[in-house]
PDB file of C-alpha atoms in Angstrom:
ATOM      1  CA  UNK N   1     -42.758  -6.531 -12.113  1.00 47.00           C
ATOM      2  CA  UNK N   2     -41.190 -10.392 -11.423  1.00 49.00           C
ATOM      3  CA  UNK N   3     -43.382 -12.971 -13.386  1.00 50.00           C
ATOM      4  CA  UNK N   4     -41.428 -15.617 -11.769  1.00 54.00           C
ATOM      5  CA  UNK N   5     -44.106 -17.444  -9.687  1.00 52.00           C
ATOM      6  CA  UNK N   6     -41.490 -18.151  -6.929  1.00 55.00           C
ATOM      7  CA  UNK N   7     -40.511 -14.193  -6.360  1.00 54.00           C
ATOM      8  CA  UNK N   8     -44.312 -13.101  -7.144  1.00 52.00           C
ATOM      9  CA  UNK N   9     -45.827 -11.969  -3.737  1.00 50.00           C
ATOM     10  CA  UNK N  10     -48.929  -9.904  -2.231  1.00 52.00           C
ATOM     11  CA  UNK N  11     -47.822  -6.752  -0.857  1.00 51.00           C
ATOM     12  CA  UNK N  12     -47.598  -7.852   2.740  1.00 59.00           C
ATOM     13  CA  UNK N  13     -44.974 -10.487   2.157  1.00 77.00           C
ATOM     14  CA  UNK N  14     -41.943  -9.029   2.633  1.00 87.00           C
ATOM     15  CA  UNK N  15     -38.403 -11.347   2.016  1.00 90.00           C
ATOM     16  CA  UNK N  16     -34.903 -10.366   1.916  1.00 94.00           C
ATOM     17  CA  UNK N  17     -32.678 -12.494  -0.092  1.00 95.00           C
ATOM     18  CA  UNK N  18     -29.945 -14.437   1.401  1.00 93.00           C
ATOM     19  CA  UNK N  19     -29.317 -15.083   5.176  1.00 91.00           C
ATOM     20  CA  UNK N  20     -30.090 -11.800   7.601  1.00 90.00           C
ATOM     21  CA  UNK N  21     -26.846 -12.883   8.624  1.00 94.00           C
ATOM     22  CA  UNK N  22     -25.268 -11.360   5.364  1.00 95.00           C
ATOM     23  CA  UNK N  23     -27.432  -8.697   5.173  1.00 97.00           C
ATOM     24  CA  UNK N  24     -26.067  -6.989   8.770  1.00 97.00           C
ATOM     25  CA  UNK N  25     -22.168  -7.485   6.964  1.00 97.00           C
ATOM     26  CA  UNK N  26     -23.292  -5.763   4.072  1.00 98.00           C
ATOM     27  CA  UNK N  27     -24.454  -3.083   6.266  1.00 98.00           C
ATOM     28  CA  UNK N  28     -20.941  -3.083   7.878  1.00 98.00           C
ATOM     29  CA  UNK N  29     -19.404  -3.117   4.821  1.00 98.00           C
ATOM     30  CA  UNK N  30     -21.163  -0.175   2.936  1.00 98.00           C
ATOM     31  CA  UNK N  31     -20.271   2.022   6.267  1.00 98.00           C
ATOM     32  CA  UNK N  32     -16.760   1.027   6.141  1.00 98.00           C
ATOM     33  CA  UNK N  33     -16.647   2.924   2.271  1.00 98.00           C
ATOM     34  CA  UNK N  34     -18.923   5.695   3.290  1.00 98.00           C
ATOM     35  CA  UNK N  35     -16.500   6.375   6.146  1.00 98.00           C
ATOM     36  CA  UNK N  36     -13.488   6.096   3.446  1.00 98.00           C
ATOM     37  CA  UNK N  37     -15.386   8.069   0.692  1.00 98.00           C
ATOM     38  CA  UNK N  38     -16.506  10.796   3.020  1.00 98.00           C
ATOM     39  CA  UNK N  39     -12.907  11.110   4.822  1.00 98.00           C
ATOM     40  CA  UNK N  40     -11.479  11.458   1.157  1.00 98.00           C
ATOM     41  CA  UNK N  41     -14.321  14.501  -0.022  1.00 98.00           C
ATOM     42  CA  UNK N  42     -13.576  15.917   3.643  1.00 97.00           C
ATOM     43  CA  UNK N  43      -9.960  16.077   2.501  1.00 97.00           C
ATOM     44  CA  UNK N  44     -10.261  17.386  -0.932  1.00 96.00           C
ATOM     45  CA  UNK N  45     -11.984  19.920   0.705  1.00 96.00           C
ATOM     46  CA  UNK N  46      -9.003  21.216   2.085  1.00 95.00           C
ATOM     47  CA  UNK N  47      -7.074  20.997  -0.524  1.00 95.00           C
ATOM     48  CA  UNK N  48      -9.319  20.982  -3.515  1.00 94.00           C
ATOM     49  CA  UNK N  49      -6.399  22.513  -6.236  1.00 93.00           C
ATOM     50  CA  UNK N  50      -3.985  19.442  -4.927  1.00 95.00           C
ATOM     51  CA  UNK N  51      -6.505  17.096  -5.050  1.00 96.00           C
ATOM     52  CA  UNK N  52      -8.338  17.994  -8.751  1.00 94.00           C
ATOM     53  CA  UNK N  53      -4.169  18.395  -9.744  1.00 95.00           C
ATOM     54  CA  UNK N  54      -3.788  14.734  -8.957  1.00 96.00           C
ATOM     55  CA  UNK N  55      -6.769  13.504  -9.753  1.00 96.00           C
ATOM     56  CA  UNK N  56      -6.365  14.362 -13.828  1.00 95.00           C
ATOM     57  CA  UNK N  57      -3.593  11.789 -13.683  1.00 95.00           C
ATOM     58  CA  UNK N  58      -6.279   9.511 -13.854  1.00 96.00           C
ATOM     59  CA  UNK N  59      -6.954   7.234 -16.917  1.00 95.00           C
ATOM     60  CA  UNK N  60     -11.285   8.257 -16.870  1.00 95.00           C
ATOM     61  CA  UNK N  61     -11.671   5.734 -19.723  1.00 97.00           C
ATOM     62  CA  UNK N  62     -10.709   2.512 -17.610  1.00 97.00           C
ATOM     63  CA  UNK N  63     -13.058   3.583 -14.948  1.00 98.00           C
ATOM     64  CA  UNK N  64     -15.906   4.526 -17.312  1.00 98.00           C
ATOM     65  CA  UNK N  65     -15.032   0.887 -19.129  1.00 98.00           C
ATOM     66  CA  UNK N  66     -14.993  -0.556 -15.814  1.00 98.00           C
ATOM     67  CA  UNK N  67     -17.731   0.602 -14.386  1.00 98.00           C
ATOM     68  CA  UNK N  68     -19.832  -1.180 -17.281  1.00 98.00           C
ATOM     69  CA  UNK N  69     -18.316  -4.643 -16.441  1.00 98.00           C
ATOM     70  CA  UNK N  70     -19.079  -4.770 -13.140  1.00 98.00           C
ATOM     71  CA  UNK N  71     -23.268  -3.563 -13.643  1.00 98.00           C
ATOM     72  CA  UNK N  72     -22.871  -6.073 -16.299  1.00 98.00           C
ATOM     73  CA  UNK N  73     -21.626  -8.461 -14.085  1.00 98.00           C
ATOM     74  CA  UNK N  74     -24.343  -7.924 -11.848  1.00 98.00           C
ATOM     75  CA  UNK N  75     -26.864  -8.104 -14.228  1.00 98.00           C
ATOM     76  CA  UNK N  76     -25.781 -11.845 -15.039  1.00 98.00           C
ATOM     77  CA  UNK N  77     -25.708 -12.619 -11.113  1.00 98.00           C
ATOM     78  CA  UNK N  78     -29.242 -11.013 -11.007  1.00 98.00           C
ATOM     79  CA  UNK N  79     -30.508 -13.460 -13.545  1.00 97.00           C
ATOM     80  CA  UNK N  80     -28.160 -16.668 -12.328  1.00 97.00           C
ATOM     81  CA  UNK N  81     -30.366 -16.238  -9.437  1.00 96.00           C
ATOM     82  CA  UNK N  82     -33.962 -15.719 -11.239  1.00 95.00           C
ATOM     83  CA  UNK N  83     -32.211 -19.327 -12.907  1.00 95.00           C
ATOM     84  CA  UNK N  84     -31.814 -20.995  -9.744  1.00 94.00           C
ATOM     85  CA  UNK N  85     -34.926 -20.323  -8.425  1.00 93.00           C
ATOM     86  CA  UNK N  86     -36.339 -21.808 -11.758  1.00 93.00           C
ATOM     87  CA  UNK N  87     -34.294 -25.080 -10.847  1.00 92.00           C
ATOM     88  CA  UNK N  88     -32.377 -23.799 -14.774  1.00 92.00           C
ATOM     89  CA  UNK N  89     -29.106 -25.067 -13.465  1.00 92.00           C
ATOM     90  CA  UNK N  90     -27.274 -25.252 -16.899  1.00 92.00           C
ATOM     91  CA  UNK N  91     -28.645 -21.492 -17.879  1.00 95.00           C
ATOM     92  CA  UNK N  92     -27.259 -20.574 -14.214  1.00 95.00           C
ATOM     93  CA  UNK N  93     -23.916 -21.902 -14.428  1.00 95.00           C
ATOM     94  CA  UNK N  94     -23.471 -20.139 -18.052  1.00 97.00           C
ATOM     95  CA  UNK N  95     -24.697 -16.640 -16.520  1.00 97.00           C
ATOM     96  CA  UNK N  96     -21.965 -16.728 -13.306  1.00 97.00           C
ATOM     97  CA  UNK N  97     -19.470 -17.944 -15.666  1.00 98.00           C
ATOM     98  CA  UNK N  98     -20.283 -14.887 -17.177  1.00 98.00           C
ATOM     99  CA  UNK N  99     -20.247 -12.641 -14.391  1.00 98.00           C
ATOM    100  CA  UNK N 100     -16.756 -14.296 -13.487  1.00 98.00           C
ATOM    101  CA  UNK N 101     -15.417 -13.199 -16.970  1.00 98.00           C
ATOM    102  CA  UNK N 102     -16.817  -9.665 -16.655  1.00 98.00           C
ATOM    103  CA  UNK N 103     -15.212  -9.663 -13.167  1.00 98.00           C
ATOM    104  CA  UNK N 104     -11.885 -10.849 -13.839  1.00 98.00           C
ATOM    105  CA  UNK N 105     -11.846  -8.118 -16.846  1.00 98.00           C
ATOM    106  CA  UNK N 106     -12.242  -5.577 -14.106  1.00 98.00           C
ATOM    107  CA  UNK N 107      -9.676  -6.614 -12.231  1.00 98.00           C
ATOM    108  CA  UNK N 108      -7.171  -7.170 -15.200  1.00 98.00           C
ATOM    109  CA  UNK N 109      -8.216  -3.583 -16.107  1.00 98.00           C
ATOM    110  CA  UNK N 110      -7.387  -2.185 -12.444  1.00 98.00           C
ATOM    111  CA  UNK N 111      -4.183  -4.001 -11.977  1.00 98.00           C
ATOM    112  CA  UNK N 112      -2.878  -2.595 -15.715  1.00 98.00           C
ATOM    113  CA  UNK N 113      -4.714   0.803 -14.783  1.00 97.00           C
ATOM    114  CA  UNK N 114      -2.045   0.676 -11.284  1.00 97.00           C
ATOM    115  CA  UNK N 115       0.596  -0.249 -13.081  1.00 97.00           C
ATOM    116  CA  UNK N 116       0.841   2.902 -15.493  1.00 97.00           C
ATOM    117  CA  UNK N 117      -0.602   4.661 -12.297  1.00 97.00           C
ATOM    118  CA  UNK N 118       2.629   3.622 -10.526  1.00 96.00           C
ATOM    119  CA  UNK N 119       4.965   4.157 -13.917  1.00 96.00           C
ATOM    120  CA  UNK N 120       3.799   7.399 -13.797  1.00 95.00           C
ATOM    121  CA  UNK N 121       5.496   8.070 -10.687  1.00 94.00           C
ATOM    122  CA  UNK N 122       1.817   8.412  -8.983  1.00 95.00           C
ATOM    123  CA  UNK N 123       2.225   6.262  -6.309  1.00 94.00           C
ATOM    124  CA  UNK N 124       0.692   5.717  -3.154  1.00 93.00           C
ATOM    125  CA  UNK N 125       2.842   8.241  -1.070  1.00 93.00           C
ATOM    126  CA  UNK N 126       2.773  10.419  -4.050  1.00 92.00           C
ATOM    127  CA  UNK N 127       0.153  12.819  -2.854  1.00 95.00           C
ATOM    128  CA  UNK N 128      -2.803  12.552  -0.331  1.00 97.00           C
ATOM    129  CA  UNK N 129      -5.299  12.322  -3.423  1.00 98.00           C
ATOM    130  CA  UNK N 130      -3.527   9.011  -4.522  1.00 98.00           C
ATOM    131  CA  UNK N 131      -3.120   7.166  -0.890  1.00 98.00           C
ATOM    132  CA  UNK N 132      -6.947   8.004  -0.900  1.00 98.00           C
ATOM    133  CA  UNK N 133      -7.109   6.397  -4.538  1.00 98.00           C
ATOM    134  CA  UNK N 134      -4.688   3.341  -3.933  1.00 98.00           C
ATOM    135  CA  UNK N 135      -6.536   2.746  -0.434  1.00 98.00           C
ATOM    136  CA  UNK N 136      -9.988   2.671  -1.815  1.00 98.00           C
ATOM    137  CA  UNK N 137     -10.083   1.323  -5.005  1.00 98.00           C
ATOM    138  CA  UNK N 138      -7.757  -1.150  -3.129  1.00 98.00           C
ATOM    139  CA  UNK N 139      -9.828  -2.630  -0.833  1.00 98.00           C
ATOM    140  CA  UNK N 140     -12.785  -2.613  -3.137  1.00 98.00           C
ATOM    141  CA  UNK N 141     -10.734  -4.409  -5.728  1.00 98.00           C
ATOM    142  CA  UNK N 142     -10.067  -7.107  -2.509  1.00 98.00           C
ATOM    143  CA  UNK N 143     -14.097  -7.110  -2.101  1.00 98.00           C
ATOM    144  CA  UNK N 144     -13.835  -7.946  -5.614  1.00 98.00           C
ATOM    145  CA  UNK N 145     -11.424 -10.513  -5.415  1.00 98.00           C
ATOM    146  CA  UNK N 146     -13.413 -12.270  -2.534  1.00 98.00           C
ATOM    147  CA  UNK N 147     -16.560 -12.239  -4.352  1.00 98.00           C
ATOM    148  CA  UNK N 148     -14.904 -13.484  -7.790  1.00 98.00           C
ATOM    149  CA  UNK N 149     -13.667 -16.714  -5.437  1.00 98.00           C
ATOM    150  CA  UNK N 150     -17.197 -16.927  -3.951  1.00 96.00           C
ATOM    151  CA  UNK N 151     -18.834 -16.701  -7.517  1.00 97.00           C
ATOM    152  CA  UNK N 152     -16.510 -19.416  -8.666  1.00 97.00           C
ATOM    153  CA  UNK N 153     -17.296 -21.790  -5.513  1.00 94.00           C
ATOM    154  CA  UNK N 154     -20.877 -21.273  -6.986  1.00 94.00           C
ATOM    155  CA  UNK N 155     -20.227 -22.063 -10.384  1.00 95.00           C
ATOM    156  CA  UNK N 156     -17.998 -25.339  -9.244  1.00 93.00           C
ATOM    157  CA  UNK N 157     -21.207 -26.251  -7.310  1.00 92.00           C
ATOM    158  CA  UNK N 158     -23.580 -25.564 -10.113  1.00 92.00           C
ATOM    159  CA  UNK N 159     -21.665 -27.803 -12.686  1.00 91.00           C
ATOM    160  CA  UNK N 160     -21.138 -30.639 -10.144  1.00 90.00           C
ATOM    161  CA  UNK N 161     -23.680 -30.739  -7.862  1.00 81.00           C
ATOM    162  CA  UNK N 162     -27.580 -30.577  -8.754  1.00 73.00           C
ATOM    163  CA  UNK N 163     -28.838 -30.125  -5.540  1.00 77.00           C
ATOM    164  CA  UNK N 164     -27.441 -26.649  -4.700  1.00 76.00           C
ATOM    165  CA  UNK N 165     -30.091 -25.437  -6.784  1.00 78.00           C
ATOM    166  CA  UNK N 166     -32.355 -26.368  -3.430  1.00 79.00           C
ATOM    167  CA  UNK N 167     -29.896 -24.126  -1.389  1.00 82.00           C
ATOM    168  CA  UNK N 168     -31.212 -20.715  -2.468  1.00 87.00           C
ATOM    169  CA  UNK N 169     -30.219 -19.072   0.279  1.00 89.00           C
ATOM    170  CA  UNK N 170     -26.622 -19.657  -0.227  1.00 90.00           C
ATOM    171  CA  UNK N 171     -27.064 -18.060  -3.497  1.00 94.00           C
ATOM    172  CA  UNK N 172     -28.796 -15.494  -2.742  1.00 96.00           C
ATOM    173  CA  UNK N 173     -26.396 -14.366  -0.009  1.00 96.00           C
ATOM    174  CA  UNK N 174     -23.518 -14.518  -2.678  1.00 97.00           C
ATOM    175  CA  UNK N 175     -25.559 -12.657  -5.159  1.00 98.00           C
ATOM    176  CA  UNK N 176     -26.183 -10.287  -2.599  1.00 98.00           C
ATOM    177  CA  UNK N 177     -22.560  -9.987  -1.799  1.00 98.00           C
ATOM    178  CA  UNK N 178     -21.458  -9.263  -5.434  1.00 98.00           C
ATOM    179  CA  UNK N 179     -24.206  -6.278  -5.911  1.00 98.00           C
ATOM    180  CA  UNK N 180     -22.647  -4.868  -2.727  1.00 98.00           C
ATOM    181  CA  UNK N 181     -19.487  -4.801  -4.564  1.00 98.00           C
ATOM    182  CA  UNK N 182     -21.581  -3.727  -8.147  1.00 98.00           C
ATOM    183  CA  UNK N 183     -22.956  -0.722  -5.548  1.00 98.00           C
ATOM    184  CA  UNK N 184     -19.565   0.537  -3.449  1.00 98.00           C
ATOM    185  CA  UNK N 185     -18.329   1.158  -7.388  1.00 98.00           C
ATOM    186  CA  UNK N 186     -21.468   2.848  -8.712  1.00 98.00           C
ATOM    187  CA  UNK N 187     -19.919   5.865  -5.884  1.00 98.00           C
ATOM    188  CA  UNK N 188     -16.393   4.961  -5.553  1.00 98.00           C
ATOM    189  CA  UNK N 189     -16.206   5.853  -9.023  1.00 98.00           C
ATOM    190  CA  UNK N 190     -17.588   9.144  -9.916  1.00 98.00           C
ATOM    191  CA  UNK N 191     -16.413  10.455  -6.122  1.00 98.00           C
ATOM    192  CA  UNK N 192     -12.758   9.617  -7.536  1.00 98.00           C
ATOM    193  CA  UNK N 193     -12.853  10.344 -10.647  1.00 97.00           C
ATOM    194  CA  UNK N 194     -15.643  12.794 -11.604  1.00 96.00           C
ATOM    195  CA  UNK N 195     -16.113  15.145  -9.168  1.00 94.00           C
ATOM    196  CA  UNK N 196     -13.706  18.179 -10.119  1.00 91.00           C
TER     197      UNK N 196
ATOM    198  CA  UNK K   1     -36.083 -24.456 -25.011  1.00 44.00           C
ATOM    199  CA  UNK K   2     -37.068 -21.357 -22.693  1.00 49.00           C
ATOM    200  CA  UNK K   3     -35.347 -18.144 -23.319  1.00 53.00           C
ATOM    201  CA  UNK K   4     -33.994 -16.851 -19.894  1.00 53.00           C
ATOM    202  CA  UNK K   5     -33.545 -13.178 -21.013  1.00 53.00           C
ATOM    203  CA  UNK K   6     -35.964 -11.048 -23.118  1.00 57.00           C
ATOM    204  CA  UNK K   7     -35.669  -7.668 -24.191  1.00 59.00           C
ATOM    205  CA  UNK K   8     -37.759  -5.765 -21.978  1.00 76.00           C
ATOM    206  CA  UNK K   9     -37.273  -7.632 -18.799  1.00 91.00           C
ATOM    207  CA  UNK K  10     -36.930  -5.015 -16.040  1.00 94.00           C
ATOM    208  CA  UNK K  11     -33.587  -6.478 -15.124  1.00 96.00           C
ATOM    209  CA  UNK K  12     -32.171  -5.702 -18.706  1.00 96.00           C
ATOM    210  CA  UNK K  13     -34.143  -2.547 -18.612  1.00 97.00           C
ATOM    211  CA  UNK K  14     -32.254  -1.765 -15.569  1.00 97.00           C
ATOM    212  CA  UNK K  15     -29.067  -3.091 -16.811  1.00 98.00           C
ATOM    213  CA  UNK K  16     -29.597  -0.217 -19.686  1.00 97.00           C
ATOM    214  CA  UNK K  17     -30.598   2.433 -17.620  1.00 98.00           C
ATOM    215  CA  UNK K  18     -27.349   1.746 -15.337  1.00 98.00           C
ATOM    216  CA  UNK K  19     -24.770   1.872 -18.844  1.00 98.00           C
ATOM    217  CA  UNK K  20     -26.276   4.915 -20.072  1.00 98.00           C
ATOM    218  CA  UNK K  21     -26.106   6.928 -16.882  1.00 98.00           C
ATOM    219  CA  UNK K  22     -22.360   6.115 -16.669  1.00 98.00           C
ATOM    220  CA  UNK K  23     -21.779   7.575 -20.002  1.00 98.00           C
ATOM    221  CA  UNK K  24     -24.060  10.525 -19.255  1.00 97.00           C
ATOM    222  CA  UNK K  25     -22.263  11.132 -16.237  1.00 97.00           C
ATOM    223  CA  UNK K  26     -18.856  10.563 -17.817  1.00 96.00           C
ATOM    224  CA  UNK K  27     -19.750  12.950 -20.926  1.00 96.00           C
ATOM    225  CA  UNK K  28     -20.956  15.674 -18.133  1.00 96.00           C
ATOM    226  CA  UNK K  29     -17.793  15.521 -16.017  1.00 95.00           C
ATOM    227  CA  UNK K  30     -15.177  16.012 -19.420  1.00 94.00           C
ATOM    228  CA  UNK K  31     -17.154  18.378 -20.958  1.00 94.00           C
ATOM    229  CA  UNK K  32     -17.608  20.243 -18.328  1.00 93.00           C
ATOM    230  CA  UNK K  33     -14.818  22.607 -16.383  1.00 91.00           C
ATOM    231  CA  UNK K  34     -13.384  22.343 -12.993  1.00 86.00           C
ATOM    232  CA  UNK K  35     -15.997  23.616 -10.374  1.00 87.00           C
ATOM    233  CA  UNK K  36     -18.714  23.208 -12.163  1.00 92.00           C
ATOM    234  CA  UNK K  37     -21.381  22.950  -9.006  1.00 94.00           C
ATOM    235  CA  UNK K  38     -24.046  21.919 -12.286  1.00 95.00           C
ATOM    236  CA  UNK K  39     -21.769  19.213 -13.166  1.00 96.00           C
ATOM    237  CA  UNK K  40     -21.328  17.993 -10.115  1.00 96.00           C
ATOM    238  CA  UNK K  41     -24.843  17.846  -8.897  1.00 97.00           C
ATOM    239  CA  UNK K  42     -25.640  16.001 -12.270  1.00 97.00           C
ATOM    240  CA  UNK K  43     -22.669  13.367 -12.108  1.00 97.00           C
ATOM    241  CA  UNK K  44     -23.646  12.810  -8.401  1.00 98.00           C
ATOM    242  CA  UNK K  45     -27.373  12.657  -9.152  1.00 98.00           C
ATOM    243  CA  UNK K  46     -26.686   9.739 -11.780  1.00 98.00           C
ATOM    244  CA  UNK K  47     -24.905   8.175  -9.478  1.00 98.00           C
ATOM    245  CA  UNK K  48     -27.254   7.938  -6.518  1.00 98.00           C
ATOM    246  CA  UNK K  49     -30.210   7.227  -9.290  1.00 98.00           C
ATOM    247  CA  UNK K  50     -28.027   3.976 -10.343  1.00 98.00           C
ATOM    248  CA  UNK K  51     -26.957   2.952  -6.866  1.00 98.00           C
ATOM    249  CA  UNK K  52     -30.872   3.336  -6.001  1.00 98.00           C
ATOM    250  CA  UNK K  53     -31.737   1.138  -9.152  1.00 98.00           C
ATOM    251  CA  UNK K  54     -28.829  -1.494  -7.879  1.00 98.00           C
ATOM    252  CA  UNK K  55     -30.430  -1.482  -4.319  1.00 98.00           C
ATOM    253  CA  UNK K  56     -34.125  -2.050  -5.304  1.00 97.00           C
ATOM    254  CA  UNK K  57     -33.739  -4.229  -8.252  1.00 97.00           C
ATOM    255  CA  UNK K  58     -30.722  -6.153  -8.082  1.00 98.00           C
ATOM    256  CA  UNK K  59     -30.426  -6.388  -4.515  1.00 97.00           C
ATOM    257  CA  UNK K  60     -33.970  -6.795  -4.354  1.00 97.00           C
ATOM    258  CA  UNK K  61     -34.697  -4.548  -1.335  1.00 97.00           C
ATOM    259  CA  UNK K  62     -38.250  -3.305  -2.804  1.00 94.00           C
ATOM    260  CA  UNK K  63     -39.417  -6.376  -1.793  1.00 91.00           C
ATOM    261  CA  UNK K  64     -37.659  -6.866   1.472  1.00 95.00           C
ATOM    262  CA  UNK K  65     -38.409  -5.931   5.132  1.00 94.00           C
ATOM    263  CA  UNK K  66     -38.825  -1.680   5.014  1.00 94.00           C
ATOM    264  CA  UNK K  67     -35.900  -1.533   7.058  1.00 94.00           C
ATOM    265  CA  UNK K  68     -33.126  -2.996   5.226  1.00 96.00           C
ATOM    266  CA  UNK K  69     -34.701  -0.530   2.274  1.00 96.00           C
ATOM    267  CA  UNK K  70     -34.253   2.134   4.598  1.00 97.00           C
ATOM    268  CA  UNK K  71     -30.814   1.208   5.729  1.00 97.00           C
ATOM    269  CA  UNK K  72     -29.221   1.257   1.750  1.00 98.00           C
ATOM    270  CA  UNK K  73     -31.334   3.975   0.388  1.00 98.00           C
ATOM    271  CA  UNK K  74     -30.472   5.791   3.450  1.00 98.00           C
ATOM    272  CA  UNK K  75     -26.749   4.762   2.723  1.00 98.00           C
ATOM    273  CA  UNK K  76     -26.902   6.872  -0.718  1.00 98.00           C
ATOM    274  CA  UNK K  77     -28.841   9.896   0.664  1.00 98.00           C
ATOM    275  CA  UNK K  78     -25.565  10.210   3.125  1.00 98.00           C
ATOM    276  CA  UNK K  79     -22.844   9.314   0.256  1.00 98.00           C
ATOM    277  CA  UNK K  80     -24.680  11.838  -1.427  1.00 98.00           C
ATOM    278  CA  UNK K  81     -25.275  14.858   0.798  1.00 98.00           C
ATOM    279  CA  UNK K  82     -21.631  14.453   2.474  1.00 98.00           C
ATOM    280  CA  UNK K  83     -20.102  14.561  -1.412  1.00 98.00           C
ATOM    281  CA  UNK K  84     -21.908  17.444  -2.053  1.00 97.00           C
ATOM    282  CA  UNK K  85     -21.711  19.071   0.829  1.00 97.00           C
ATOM    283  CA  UNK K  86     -17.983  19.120   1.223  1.00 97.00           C
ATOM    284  CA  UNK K  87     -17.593  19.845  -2.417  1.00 96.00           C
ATOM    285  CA  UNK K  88     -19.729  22.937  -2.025  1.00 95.00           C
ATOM    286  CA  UNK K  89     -17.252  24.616   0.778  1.00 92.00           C
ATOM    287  CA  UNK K  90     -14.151  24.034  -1.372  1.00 89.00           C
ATOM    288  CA  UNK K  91     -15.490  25.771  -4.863  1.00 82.00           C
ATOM    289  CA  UNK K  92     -13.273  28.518  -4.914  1.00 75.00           C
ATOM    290  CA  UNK K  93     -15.204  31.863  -4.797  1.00 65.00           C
TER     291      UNK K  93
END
């Protein structure tokens, strides 16, 4: 499917983007929020009239809206890095700008989405369903957070420094980073707010 | 100068595919009433079709070392089956 001549391979090459290194904290990572995801369905389980109670407290719209910033965000990552490996630094630097913007939105979003949350009198001792909520979406929205200062380390070094477009790795590991945080919402979100 | 996006690249076509399934999913779970096992399975469905889509083509795993695939596609088979599962024995009957 990849025209690019640096990506196009025969069948029996194999490569994984990024350091391995990354790749084995991604791992980590995705089993930390399958362990938080799972404990919260375990949970609602138990109390499943609580939990869909609390749960329509939640504003579905600024998910929904969020939820297309981030694959947006990844999609401009995705082709920041198809840039790179095209030595397009200029195109690059305009597509993680880009991504930046979409991610900031999302957290904006979140933060306001807490605060009514909060006004509400929803808070995180509130009910089990919104510790679960506060928790999660919490330390996702600190993955976010991370990556957004990772992305913008990228973008300084784009704009300032031609030869990181000869360290591919590097940006390929922080690509790979950000679509682990594009993927931990693509559940966190319809587990939270959908199922009912 | 050399455009860097066209229409029916695969990662737009993905990028599509990925928007579309959120609103499906979204439109199934509000229409739809509480314990809706058909709603459920649908929303859920999307979402393991759009993490797989995230994992292969963004992530680039279909081209990377059968293991790694294994270990994130495997990831969403057990988000999926545990969701499911434990939604399952709390429908009330």
């Amino acid at each position: 499917m990849h025209s690019d001549p640096v990506v196009r391979r025969r069948r029996s090459d194999r490569f994984l983007p990024g350091a391995e290194g990354i790749w084995i904290f991604l791992s980590a990572d995705a089993v930390l929020f399958f362990l938080l995801l799972s404990s919260f369905s375990y949970e609602r389980s138990l109390d499943p009239l609580g939990f869909n109670g609390a749960q329509s407290s939640l504003i579905a719209p600024a998910g929904i809206v969020n939820t297309v910033l981030l694959v947006t965000s990844s999609w401009f990552v995705a082709n920041a890095v198809r840039s790179v490996r095209r030595s397009d630094g200029r195109a690059a630097a305009v597509l993680i700008g880009s991504a930046i913007a979409a991610g900031v939105a999302f957290a904006v979003i979140k933060i306001a989405e807490y605060s009514v949350t909060v006004q509400s009198g929803h808070t995180l001792t509130a009910s089990p369903f919104f510790m679960f909520y506060f928790v999660i979406t919490g330390i996702h929205l600190l993955h976010l957070v991370a990556g957004l200062v990772l992305l913008s380390i990228l973008l300084w070094k784009l704009r300032t420094d031609g030869a990181v477009l000869g360290h591919r790795v590097l940006v390929e590991s922080a690509a790979s980073y950000w679509h682990l945080v594009d993927l931990l919402w693509l559940l966190i979100f319809p587990i939270l707010y959908l199922v009912r | 100068m050399n455009r860097t996006v066209r229409l029916r690249d695969p990662l737009t076509l993905v990028w599509a595919v990925l928007t579309v399934g959120t609103l499906l999913s979204a439109f199934t779970s509000g229409r739809s009433p509480s314990w809706s096992v058909l709603a459920v399975l649908i929303v859920m469905l999307i979402a393991g079709i759009k993490a797989h889509l995230v994992v292969a083509h963004f992530m680039e795993l279909r081209h990377a070392p059968v293991q790694w695939r294994l270990v994130f596609e495997g990831w969403i088979v057990v988000n999926f089956v545990t969701t499911v599962v434990c939604y399952l024995g709390s429908v009330p009957r």
